[in-house]
Coordinates of N, CA, C and O in Angstrom, one line a residue:
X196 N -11.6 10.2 43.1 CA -12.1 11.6 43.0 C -13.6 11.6 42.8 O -14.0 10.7 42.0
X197 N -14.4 12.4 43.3 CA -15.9 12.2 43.3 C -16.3 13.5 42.1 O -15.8 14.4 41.5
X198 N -17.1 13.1 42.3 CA -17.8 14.0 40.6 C -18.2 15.2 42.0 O -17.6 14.2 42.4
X199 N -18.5 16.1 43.0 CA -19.1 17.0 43.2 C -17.7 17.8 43.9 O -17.8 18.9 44.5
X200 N -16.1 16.9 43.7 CA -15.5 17.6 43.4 C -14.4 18.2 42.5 O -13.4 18.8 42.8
X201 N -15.1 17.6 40.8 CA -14.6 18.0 39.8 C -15.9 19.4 39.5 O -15.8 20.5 39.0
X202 N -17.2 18.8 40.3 CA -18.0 20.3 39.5 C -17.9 21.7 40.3 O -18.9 22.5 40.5
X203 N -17.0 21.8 40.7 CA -16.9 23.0 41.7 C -16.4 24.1 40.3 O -16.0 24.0 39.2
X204 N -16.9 25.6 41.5 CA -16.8 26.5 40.0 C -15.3 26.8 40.1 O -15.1 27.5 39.0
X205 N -14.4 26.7 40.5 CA -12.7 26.4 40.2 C -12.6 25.5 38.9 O -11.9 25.8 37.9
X206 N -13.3 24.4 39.0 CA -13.3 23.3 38.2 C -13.9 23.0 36.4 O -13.7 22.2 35.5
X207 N -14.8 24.3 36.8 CA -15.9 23.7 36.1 C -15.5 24.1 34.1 O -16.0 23.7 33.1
X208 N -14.2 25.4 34.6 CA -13.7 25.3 33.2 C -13.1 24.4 32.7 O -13.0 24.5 31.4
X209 N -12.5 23.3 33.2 CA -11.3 22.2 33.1 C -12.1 21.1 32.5 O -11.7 20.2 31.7
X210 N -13.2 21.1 33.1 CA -14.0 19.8 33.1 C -14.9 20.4 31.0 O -15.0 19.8 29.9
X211 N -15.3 21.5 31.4 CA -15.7 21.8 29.7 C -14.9 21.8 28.6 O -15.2 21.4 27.4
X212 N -13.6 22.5 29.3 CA -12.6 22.3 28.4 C -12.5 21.1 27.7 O -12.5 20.9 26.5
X213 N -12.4 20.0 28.9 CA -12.0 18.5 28.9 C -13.3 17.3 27.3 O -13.3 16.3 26.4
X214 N -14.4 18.5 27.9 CA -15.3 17.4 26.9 C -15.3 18.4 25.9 O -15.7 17.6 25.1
X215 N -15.3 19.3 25.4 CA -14.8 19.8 24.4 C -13.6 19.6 23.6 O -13.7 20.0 22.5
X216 N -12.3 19.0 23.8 CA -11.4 18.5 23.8 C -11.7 17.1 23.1 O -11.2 16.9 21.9
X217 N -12.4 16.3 23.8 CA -12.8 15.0 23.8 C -13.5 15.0 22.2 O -13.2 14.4 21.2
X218 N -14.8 16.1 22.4 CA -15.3 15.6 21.6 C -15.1 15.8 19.8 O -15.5 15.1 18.8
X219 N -13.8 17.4 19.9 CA -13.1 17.5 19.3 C -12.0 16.7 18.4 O -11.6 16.7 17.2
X220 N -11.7 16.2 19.2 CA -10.8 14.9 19.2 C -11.3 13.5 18.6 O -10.6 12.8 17.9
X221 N -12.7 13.3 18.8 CA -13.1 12.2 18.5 C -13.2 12.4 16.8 O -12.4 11.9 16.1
X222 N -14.2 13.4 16.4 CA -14.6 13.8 14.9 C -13.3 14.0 14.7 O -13.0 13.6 13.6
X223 N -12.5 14.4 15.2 CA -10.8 14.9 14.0 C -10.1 13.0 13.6 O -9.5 12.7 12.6
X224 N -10.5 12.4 14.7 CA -10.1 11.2 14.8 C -10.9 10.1 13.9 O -10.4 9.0 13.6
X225 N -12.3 10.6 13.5 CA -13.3 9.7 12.7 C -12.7 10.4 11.4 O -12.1 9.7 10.6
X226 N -12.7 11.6 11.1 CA -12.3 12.1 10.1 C -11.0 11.2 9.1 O -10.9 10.7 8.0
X227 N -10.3 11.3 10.0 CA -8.1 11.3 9.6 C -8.7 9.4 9.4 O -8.6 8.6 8.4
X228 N -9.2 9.1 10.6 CA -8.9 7.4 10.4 C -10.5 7.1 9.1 O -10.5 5.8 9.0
X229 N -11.1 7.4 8.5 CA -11.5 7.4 7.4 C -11.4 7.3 5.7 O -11.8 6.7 4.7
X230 N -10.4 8.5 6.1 CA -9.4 8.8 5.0 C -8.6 7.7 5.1 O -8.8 6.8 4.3
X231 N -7.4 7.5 5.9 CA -6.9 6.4 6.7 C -6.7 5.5 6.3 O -5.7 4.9 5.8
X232 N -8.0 5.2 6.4 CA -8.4 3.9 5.7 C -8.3 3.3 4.3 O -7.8 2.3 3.7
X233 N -9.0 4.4 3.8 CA -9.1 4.4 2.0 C -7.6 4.2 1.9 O -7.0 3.3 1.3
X234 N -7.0 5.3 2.4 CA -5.5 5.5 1.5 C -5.0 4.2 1.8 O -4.5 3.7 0.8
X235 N -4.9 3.3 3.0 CA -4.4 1.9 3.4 C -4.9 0.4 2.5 O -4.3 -0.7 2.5
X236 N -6.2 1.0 1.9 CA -6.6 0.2 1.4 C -6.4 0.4 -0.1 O -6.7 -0.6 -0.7
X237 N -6.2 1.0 -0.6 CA -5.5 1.7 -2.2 C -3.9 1.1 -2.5 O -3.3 0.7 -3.6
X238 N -3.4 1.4 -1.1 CA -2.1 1.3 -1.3 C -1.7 -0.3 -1.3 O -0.6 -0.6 -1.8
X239 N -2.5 -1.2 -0.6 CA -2.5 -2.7 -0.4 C -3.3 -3.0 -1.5 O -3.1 -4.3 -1.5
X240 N -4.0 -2.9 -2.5 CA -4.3 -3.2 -3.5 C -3.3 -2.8 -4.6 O -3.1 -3.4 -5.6
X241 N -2.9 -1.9 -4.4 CA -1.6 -1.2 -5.8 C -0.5 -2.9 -5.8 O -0.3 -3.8 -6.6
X242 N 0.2 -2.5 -4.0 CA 0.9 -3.6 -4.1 C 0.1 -5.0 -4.6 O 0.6 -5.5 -5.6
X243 N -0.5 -5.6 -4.1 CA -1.1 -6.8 -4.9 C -0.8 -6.8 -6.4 O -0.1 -7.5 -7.1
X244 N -1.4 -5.7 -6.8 CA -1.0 -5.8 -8.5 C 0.3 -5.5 -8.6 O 0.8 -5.9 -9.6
X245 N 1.0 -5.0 -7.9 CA 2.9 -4.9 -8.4 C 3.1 -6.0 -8.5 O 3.7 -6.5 -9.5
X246 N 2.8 -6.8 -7.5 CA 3.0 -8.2 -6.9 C 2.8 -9.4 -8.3 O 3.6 -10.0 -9.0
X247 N 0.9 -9.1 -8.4 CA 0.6 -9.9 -9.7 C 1.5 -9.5 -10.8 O 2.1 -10.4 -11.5
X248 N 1.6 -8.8 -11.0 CA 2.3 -8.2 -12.5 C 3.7 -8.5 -12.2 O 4.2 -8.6 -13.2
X249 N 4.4 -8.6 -11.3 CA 5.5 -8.5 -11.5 C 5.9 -9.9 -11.2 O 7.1 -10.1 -11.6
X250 N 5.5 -10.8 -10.7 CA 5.1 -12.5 -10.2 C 4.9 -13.5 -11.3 O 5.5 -14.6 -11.5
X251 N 3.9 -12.8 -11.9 CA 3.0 -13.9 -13.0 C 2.8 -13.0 -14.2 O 3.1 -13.9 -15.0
X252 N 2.5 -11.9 -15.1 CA 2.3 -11.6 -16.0 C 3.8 -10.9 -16.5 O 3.9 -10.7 -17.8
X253 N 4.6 -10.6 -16.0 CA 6.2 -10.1 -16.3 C 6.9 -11.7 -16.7 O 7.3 -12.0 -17.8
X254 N 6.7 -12.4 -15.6 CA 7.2 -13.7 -16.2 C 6.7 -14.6 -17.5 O 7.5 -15.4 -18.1
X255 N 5.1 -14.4 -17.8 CA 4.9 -15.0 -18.8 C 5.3 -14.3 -19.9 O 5.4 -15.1 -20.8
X256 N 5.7 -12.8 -20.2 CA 6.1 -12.3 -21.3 C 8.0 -13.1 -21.6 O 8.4 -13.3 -22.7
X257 N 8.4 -13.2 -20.7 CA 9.7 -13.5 -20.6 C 9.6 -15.4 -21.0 O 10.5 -16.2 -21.3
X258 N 8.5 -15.7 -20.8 CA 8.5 -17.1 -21.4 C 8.0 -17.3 -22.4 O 7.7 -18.5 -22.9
X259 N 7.8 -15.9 -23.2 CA 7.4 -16.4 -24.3 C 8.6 -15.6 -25.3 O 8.6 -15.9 -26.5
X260 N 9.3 -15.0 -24.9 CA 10.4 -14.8 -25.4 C 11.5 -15.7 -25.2 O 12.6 -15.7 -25.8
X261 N 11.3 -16.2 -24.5 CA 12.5 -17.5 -24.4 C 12.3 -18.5 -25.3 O 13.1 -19.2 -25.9
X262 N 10.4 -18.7 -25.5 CA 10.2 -20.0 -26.7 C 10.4 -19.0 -27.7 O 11.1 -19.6 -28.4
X263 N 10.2 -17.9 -28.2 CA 10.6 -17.6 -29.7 C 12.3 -17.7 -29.9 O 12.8 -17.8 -31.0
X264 N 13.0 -17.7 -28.8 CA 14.8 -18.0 -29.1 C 14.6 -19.4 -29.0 O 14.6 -19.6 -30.2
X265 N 14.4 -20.5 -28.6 CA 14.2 -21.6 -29.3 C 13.7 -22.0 -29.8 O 13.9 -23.2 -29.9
X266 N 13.0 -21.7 -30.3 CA 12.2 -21.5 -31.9 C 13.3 -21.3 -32.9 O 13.8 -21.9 -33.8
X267 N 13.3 -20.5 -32.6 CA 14.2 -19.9 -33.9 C 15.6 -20.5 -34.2 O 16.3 -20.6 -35.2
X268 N 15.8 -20.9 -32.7 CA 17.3 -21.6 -32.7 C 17.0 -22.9 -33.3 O 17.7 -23.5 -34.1
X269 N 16.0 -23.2 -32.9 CA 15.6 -25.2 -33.1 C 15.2 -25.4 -34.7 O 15.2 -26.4 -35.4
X270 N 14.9 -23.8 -35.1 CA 14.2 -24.1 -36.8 C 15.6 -24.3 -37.7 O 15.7 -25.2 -38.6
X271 N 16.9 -23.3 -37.2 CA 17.8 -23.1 -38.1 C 18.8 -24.6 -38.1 O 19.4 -25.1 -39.1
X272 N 18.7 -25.1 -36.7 CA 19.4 -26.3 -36.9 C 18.8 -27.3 -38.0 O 19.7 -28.0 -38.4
X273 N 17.7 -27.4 -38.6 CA 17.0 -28.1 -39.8 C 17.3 -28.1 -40.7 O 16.5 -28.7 -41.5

């Protein structure tokens, strides 16, 4: 299709419409994928810390409650 016959005056609303549309589209698109982003990256940092916390700092509370029951168990056998 040749460009002198997309600019015909039949045409020529379709074709404005078109980059109007476009350009519409792009800023709604910089916009959303911006935000997008933040929220993607908020939400993969939350998990990491559920992750850490629930991995390695939940388990060391639980290991130190396990040495105070043998502790306590190992003092009374004495």
């Amino acid at each position: 299709m040749e460009l002198d016959s997309l600019l015909t005056n039949e045409n020529i609303a379709y074709v404005v419409f078109a980059v109007l549309a476009v350009i519409v589209g792009v800023a709604l698109i910089k916009k959303f994928a911006s935000c997008l982003i933040r929220m993607v990256v908020f939400i993969l940092m939350l998990a990491a810390l559920a992750y850490i916390y629930l991995n390695y700092i939940d388990k060391g509370e639980e290991n130190t409650d396990q040495q105070e029951i043998e502790y306590s168990s190992s003092s009374k056998k004495v």
